[in-house]
Amino acid sequence: MYDVITLGSNTIDAFVYTDKNESISIKTMVSEETYISYPLGSKLLINDLDFYTGGGGTNSSICLARMGLRVAYIGKLGNDGNGMMILDELKKENVDFLGEISSLPEEKTGYSVVLDSIEHNRTILSFRGANDTLDYSKINREKLKTKWFYLSTMMGKSFEALEYIASYANENKIRVIFNPNNSICEKGAAYLEKILKNTEIFILNSEEASLLTGKNDSGKNMAALKELGPKVVIITDGKKPINCIDYDNNHYVVHPLDIRVIEATGAGDSFASTFLAGLIKTKDIEFSLKLAIVNSHSVLKYKGAKNKLLTYDDAVKIAAESKIRIEKHKIS
Ligand SMILES: Nc1ncnc2c1ncn2[C@@H]1O[C@H](COP(=O)(O)OP(=O)(O)OP(=O)(O)O)[C@@H](O)[C@H]1O
Ligand SMILES: [Mg+2]
C-alpha cells in the first residue's frame, strides 16, 4: 500500500548559465514584457552548465519520498539514456516507477533548456516528448493501491490518464490532490471539470486561478474554485501571501519570508507536495502550510528543482524556529 502515487511529467533540465545575454523590455499601451536576448549569428561561450531531473511528476514524488512516505510515480519515459537517468534517480530516492517506457525509438524523454537571465529569472524551452503519450489502459490497476493520488499536469493524450485516475480515485475512495500548471489552466475550468469534481485539495498559483475564474482577486477566487469541487483550495503567489480556504471554511493568509532566491524551478512542486506530506502526517492545515513554505524556500536557495528537498524531520525543525506569520479567520 502506497501513501501517495504521483502522476505528471518528467524531464532532464539543462541549466545554461551565461552573462552574454541582455534583457530587453517591450512596452505597449497595455503591458510591458521583458525578453532574454542573444546576438544573432554569434557563438557564445557559456559560463556553466548543470543537468538535473525535473518535471512535476518526479519532483513531487521525490519530495514526498524524502518526507518519509511510501511513494510511486506514473508517467512516460523515452527508451533512451535520459529516461534511464530518471529511472535511476527514482530508484535511488525510493520511488517505485509504475509508468510506461516508450516502445517507439523516435519518442524521446522530455527535456528542458533553462536559460538563466541577468536578473536570475529564467526562460524555459520545454520539449515534452514521451510525456504526452501515456496510455492509461497500460497502467497496472493491481498496483494502484494508495491512500492519495497527487495529480500534476499531463498534456495531450496523457491528459486522459489524469481524468481516468480522478474517477478511479472516486470509485475506490482514494483521496486526490491536484497541482496544475499554467498551460492546463489556460484551457479553462470546463476542461478540468472531471478532475476537479473528484479533487479534495487544489493548489495553484494566482495566475492559474485567474485563468480558471476570469477574476484577479485571490480571496474571491478561492471561494469560486471551491464551488468546482475541491474541499481545500490554496492559491500561492510567489513571494506574496498565500491564501488558503480549508474544509471548515477557515481562511488562512500566510506570509512567506523574504529570502534570496538562487533558482526558482520546483518551488511550486515542493510547496504542494510538502503540504500534502504535512497533512498526511499531522492533519494540521496551519502546520502543513508552514512546512510547505519551509521546503519551497529550501528549493529556491539552490539550483535544480529537487535541491535541496528536506527530510520531514529537518523541515519540522526549521518550521519550529521560523517566523512565518499566519492569519486565520472563519468565513461566514
Ligand atoms: N521569491 C520568493 N520568495 C519567497 N518565497 C517564494 C518565492 N517564490 C516562491 N516562493 C514560495 O514558493 C511557493 C510557491 O511559489 P509560486 O507561487 O511561485 O508557485 P508556482 O508559480 O506554481 O511555481 P512553479 O513555477 O515552480 O510551479 C510560494 O507560496 C512561496 O511559499
Ligand atoms: Mg506551479
Coordinates of C-alpha atoms and ligand atoms in Angstrom, one line a residue:
M1 CA 0.0 0.0 0.0
Y2 CA 1.4 3.4 -1.0
D3 CA 0.8 6.7 0.8
V4 CA 0.9 8.6 -2.5
I5 CA 1.0 7.8 -6.2
T6 CA 2.0 10.9 -8.3
L7 CA 1.1 11.5 -11.9
G8 CA 2.8 14.1 -14.0
S9 CA 5.8 14.9 -16.2
N10 CA 9.4 14.0 -16.1
T11 CA 12.3 15.8 -17.8
I12 CA 16.0 16.3 -17.8
D13 CA 16.6 20.0 -17.2
A14 CA 19.7 21.6 -18.7
F15 CA 20.6 24.8 -16.9
V16 CA 22.6 27.1 -19.1
Y17 CA 24.4 30.0 -17.4
T18 CA 25.7 32.9 -19.4
D19 CA 26.4 36.5 -18.8
K20 CA 26.3 37.1 -22.6
N21 CA 22.6 37.7 -22.7
E22 CA 20.8 41.1 -22.4
S23 CA 17.3 41.7 -21.3
I24 CA 15.0 43.8 -23.5
S25 CA 11.7 45.3 -22.4
I26 CA 9.0 45.9 -24.9
K27 CA 6.2 48.3 -23.8
T28 CA 2.8 48.5 -25.4
M29 CA -0.2 50.6 -24.4
V30 CA -1.4 47.8 -22.1
S31 CA 1.6 45.9 -20.9
E32 CA 5.4 45.6 -20.6
E33 CA 7.2 42.4 -21.3
T34 CA 10.8 41.5 -20.7
Y35 CA 12.8 39.2 -23.1
I36 CA 16.1 37.5 -22.8
S37 CA 18.1 38.2 -26.0
Y38 CA 21.2 36.8 -27.6
P39 CA 23.1 38.4 -30.6
L40 CA 22.1 36.8 -33.9
G41 CA 24.7 34.9 -35.8
S42 CA 27.2 34.6 -33.0
K43 CA 28.7 31.7 -31.0
L44 CA 28.5 32.4 -27.3
L45 CA 30.7 30.7 -24.7
I46 CA 28.6 29.8 -21.7
N47 CA 29.9 30.1 -18.1
D48 CA 28.5 26.9 -16.7
L49 CA 26.1 24.0 -17.4
D50 CA 24.2 21.8 -15.0
F51 CA 21.9 18.8 -15.6
Y52 CA 19.1 17.8 -13.1
T53 CA 15.9 15.8 -13.4
G54 CA 12.7 17.8 -13.3
G55 CA 9.0 17.7 -14.2
G56 CA 6.1 18.0 -11.8
G57 CA 5.6 14.2 -11.5
T58 CA 9.1 13.3 -10.4
N59 CA 9.7 16.5 -8.4
S60 CA 6.6 15.7 -6.3
S61 CA 7.3 12.0 -5.9
I62 CA 10.8 12.5 -4.7
C63 CA 9.7 15.4 -2.4
L64 CA 7.1 13.0 -0.8
A65 CA 9.6 10.2 -0.5
R66 CA 12.2 12.4 1.2
M67 CA 9.4 13.2 3.7
G68 CA 9.4 9.5 4.6
L69 CA 6.3 8.5 2.7
R70 CA 5.8 5.3 0.6
V71 CA 5.6 6.7 -3.0
A72 CA 5.2 5.6 -6.6
Y73 CA 5.3 7.6 -9.8
I74 CA 3.2 7.2 -13.0
G75 CA 4.4 9.0 -16.2
K76 CA 6.0 8.1 -19.5
L77 CA 9.7 8.0 -20.4
G78 CA 11.5 7.6 -23.7
N79 CA 13.6 4.4 -24.1
D80 CA 16.8 6.4 -24.0
G81 CA 19.7 7.5 -21.9
N82 CA 17.8 10.4 -20.3
G83 CA 14.9 8.1 -19.5
M84 CA 17.3 5.7 -17.7
M85 CA 18.8 8.6 -15.7
I86 CA 15.4 9.4 -14.4
L87 CA 14.6 5.8 -13.6
D88 CA 17.9 5.5 -11.7
E89 CA 17.2 8.6 -9.7
L90 CA 13.7 7.4 -8.8
K91 CA 15.1 4.2 -7.6
K92 CA 17.8 5.9 -5.5
E93 CA 15.1 8.0 -3.9
N94 CA 12.9 5.0 -3.1
V95 CA 10.2 5.9 -5.6
D96 CA 8.6 3.0 -7.4
F97 CA 8.0 3.5 -11.2
L98 CA 4.5 2.4 -12.3
G99 CA 4.5 4.2 -15.6
E100 CA 5.3 3.4 -19.2
I101 CA 8.6 3.3 -21.2
S102 CA 8.0 4.1 -24.8
S103 CA 8.5 1.4 -27.4
L104 CA 9.0 3.9 -30.2
P105 CA 12.7 4.9 -30.8
E106 CA 11.7 8.3 -32.1
E107 CA 9.8 9.2 -28.9
K108 CA 12.3 10.9 -26.6
T109 CA 12.3 11.6 -22.9
G110 CA 11.1 15.1 -22.0
Y111 CA 13.9 17.8 -22.0
S112 CA 14.1 21.4 -20.9
V113 CA 16.6 24.0 -21.6
V114 CA 16.6 26.6 -18.7
L115 CA 18.1 29.9 -19.7
D116 CA 19.2 32.0 -16.8
S117 CA 19.0 35.7 -17.2
I118 CA 21.0 38.6 -15.6
E119 CA 18.1 39.1 -13.1
H120 CA 18.2 35.4 -12.2
N121 CA 14.7 34.9 -13.5
R122 CA 14.6 32.3 -16.2
T123 CA 13.1 31.3 -19.5
I124 CA 12.4 27.6 -20.1
L125 CA 12.4 25.9 -23.6
S126 CA 10.4 22.8 -22.9
F127 CA 10.3 19.7 -25.1
R128 CA 7.5 17.4 -23.7
G129 CA 8.4 14.3 -25.9
A130 CA 7.1 11.0 -24.4
N131 CA 5.3 12.9 -21.6
D132 CA 2.3 13.5 -23.9
T133 CA 1.5 9.9 -24.9
L134 CA 0.9 7.9 -21.8
D135 CA -1.7 5.3 -22.5
Y136 CA -3.8 4.9 -19.3
S137 CA -5.1 1.5 -20.4
K138 CA -1.5 0.3 -19.8
I139 CA -1.5 1.3 -16.2
N140 CA -1.5 -1.8 -14.0
R141 CA -4.6 -1.4 -11.8
E142 CA -3.3 -4.1 -9.4
K143 CA -0.7 -1.7 -8.3
L144 CA -3.0 1.3 -7.7
K145 CA -3.2 0.6 -4.0
T146 CA -2.7 4.0 -2.4
K147 CA -4.2 6.5 0.1
W148 CA -3.7 9.5 -2.2
F149 CA -3.1 10.4 -5.8
Y150 CA -1.1 13.5 -6.4
L151 CA -2.0 14.8 -9.9
S152 CA 0.1 17.4 -11.7
T153 CA 0.0 18.5 -15.3
M154 CA -0.2 16.0 -18.2
M155 CA -1.0 17.2 -21.7
G156 CA -2.0 15.6 -25.0
K157 CA -3.2 12.0 -24.8
S158 CA -1.7 11.8 -21.2
F159 CA -4.4 14.2 -20.0
E160 CA -6.9 11.3 -20.3
A161 CA -4.8 9.4 -17.7
L162 CA -5.4 12.3 -15.2
E163 CA -9.2 12.1 -15.8
Y164 CA -9.1 8.3 -15.6
I165 CA -7.3 8.3 -12.3
A166 CA -9.5 11.0 -10.8
S167 CA -12.6 8.9 -11.5
Y168 CA -10.8 5.7 -10.4
A169 CA -10.0 7.5 -7.1
N170 CA -13.6 8.4 -6.6
E171 CA -14.8 4.9 -7.2
N172 CA -12.2 3.4 -4.9
K173 CA -12.4 6.1 -2.1
I174 CA -8.8 7.3 -2.8
R175 CA -8.1 11.0 -2.0
V176 CA -6.9 13.4 -4.7
I177 CA -4.6 16.5 -4.6
F178 CA -4.3 18.4 -7.9
N179 CA -1.5 20.9 -8.7
P180 CA -1.9 22.1 -12.3
N181 CA 0.3 24.4 -14.3
N182 CA -0.4 27.4 -16.5
S183 CA -0.8 25.6 -19.8
I184 CA -3.5 23.3 -18.5
C185 CA -5.4 26.1 -16.7
E186 CA -5.4 28.2 -20.0
K187 CA -7.9 25.6 -21.3
G188 CA -10.5 26.7 -18.7
A189 CA -12.5 25.3 -15.8
A190 CA -14.8 23.2 -18.0
Y191 CA -11.8 21.3 -19.4
L192 CA -10.8 20.3 -15.9
E193 CA -14.3 19.5 -14.6
K194 CA -13.9 15.8 -14.4
I195 CA -10.7 16.1 -12.3
L196 CA -11.9 19.0 -10.1
K197 CA -15.1 17.3 -9.0
N198 CA -13.0 14.5 -7.6
T199 CA -10.3 16.7 -6.2
E200 CA -10.0 17.1 -2.4
I201 CA -7.1 19.6 -2.3
F202 CA -6.4 22.1 -5.1
I203 CA -3.2 24.0 -5.1
L204 CA -2.3 26.5 -7.8
N205 CA -0.7 29.9 -8.3
S206 CA -2.6 33.2 -8.6
E207 CA -2.2 33.4 -12.4
E208 CA -3.6 29.9 -12.8
A209 CA -6.5 30.7 -10.5
S210 CA -7.3 33.8 -12.6
L211 CA -7.2 31.8 -15.8
L212 CA -9.9 29.5 -14.3
T213 CA -12.2 32.1 -12.8
G214 CA -11.6 35.1 -15.1
K215 CA -11.0 37.2 -11.9
N216 CA -7.9 38.6 -10.2
D217 CA -8.9 38.6 -6.5
S218 CA -7.4 35.5 -4.7
G219 CA -9.8 35.9 -1.8
K220 CA -12.8 35.6 -4.2
N221 CA -11.1 33.0 -6.4
M222 CA -10.7 30.6 -3.5
A223 CA -14.5 30.5 -3.0
A224 CA -15.2 30.3 -6.7
L225 CA -12.7 27.4 -7.1
K226 CA -14.2 25.6 -4.1
E227 CA -17.6 25.6 -5.9
L228 CA -16.0 23.4 -8.6
G229 CA -15.5 20.5 -6.1
P230 CA -12.3 20.8 -4.0
K231 CA -12.7 21.0 -0.2
V232 CA -9.4 22.8 0.3
V233 CA -8.1 25.5 -2.1
I234 CA -4.6 27.0 -1.8
I235 CA -3.5 29.9 -4.0
T236 CA 0.2 30.7 -4.0
D237 CA 1.7 33.9 -5.4
G238 CA 5.5 33.8 -5.4
K239 CA 6.8 35.9 -2.5
K240 CA 3.4 37.4 -1.9
P241 CA 1.0 35.9 0.7
I242 CA -0.6 32.5 0.2
N243 CA -4.4 32.3 0.5
C244 CA -6.0 29.0 1.8
I245 CA -9.6 28.0 2.5
D246 CA -10.0 24.7 4.4
Y247 CA -12.6 22.0 4.9
D248 CA -14.4 24.2 7.5
N249 CA -14.2 27.4 5.5
N250 CA -11.4 28.8 7.6
H251 CA -9.5 31.4 5.6
Y252 CA -5.7 31.5 6.1
V253 CA -3.3 34.2 4.9
V254 CA 0.3 33.0 5.1
H255 CA 3.3 35.3 4.6
P256 CA 6.4 33.7 3.0
L257 CA 9.7 35.0 4.4
D258 CA 11.9 37.4 2.5
I259 CA 14.7 35.2 1.1
R260 CA 17.4 35.4 -1.6
V261 CA 16.3 33.3 -4.5
I262 CA 19.1 31.5 -6.4
E263 CA 17.0 29.5 -8.8
A264 CA 13.2 29.3 -8.8
T265 CA 12.4 25.9 -10.6
G266 CA 10.5 23.5 -8.4
A267 CA 9.2 26.0 -5.8
G268 CA 5.5 25.3 -6.6
D269 CA 6.0 21.5 -6.8
S270 CA 7.8 21.3 -3.4
F271 CA 5.2 23.6 -1.9
A272 CA 2.2 21.4 -3.0
S273 CA 3.8 18.0 -2.2
T274 CA 5.2 19.1 1.2
F275 CA 1.7 20.5 2.1
L276 CA 0.3 17.0 1.4
A277 CA 3.1 15.3 3.4
G278 CA 2.4 17.6 6.4
L279 CA -1.3 16.9 6.2
I280 CA -0.8 13.1 5.9
K281 CA 1.5 13.1 9.0
T282 CA -0.5 15.6 11.2
K283 CA -3.9 16.5 9.7
D284 CA -3.0 20.1 10.7
I285 CA -3.5 22.7 7.9
E286 CA -1.6 25.5 9.6
F287 CA 1.4 23.4 10.3
S288 CA 1.3 21.9 6.8
L289 CA 1.3 25.4 5.2
K290 CA 4.4 26.3 7.3
L291 CA 6.1 23.1 6.4
A292 CA 5.4 23.7 2.7
I293 CA 6.9 27.2 2.8
V294 CA 10.0 25.9 4.6
N295 CA 10.6 23.3 1.9
S296 CA 9.9 25.6 -1.0
H297 CA 12.4 28.1 0.4
S298 CA 15.0 25.4 0.7
V299 CA 14.5 24.6 -3.0
L300 CA 14.6 28.3 -4.0
K301 CA 18.1 28.6 -2.4
Y302 CA 19.7 26.1 -4.7
K303 CA 19.9 25.3 -8.4
G304 CA 17.7 22.5 -9.7
A305 CA 14.1 21.6 -8.9
K306 CA 15.0 19.0 -6.3
N307 CA 17.8 20.8 -4.5
K308 CA 17.5 20.8 -1.6
L309 CA 14.4 18.9 -0.8
L310 CA 14.3 18.4 3.0
T311 CA 13.6 15.4 5.1
Y312 CA 10.5 15.6 7.3
D313 CA 12.5 15.9 10.5
D314 CA 14.7 18.7 9.1
A315 CA 11.6 20.6 7.7
V316 CA 9.8 20.3 11.1
K317 CA 12.9 21.6 12.9
I318 CA 13.2 24.7 10.6
A319 CA 9.4 25.3 10.7
A320 CA 9.5 25.4 14.5
E321 CA 12.2 28.1 14.5
S322 CA 10.8 30.1 11.6
K323 CA 9.0 33.4 11.8
I324 CA 6.3 32.6 9.2
R325 CA 3.2 34.5 10.0
I326 CA -0.3 33.0 9.6
E327 CA -3.6 34.9 9.9
K328 CA -6.7 32.8 10.3
H329 CA -10.4 33.7 10.3
K330 CA -13.7 32.0 9.7
I331 CA -15.6 32.9 6.6
S332 CA -19.3 33.2 7.4
Ligands
LIG1 N1 10.6 34.9 -4.3 C1 10.1 34.1 -3.4 N2 10.3 34.4 -2.1 C2 9.8 33.6 -1.1 N3 9.1 32.5 -1.3 C3 8.8 32.2 -2.5 C4 9.3 33.0 -3.7 N4 8.8 32.4 -4.8 C5 8.1 31.3 -4.4 N5 8.1 31.2 -3.0 C6 7.5 30.1 -2.2 O1 7.0 29.0 -3.1 C7 5.6 29.0 -3.1 C8 5.1 28.6 -4.5 O2 5.6 29.6 -5.4 P1 4.8 30.1 -6.7 O3 3.6 30.8 -6.2 O4 5.8 30.9 -7.5 O5 4.4 28.7 -7.3 P2 4.3 28.3 -8.9 O6 4.2 29.6 -9.7 O7 3.3 27.3 -9.0 O8 5.8 27.8 -9.1 P3 6.3 26.7 -10.2 O9 6.6 27.6 -11.4 O10 7.5 26.1 -9.5 O11 5.2 25.7 -10.4 C9 5.1 30.3 -2.6 O12 3.9 30.3 -2.0 C10 6.2 30.7 -1.6 O13 6.0 30.0 -0.4
MG2 MG 3.1 25.5 -10.2

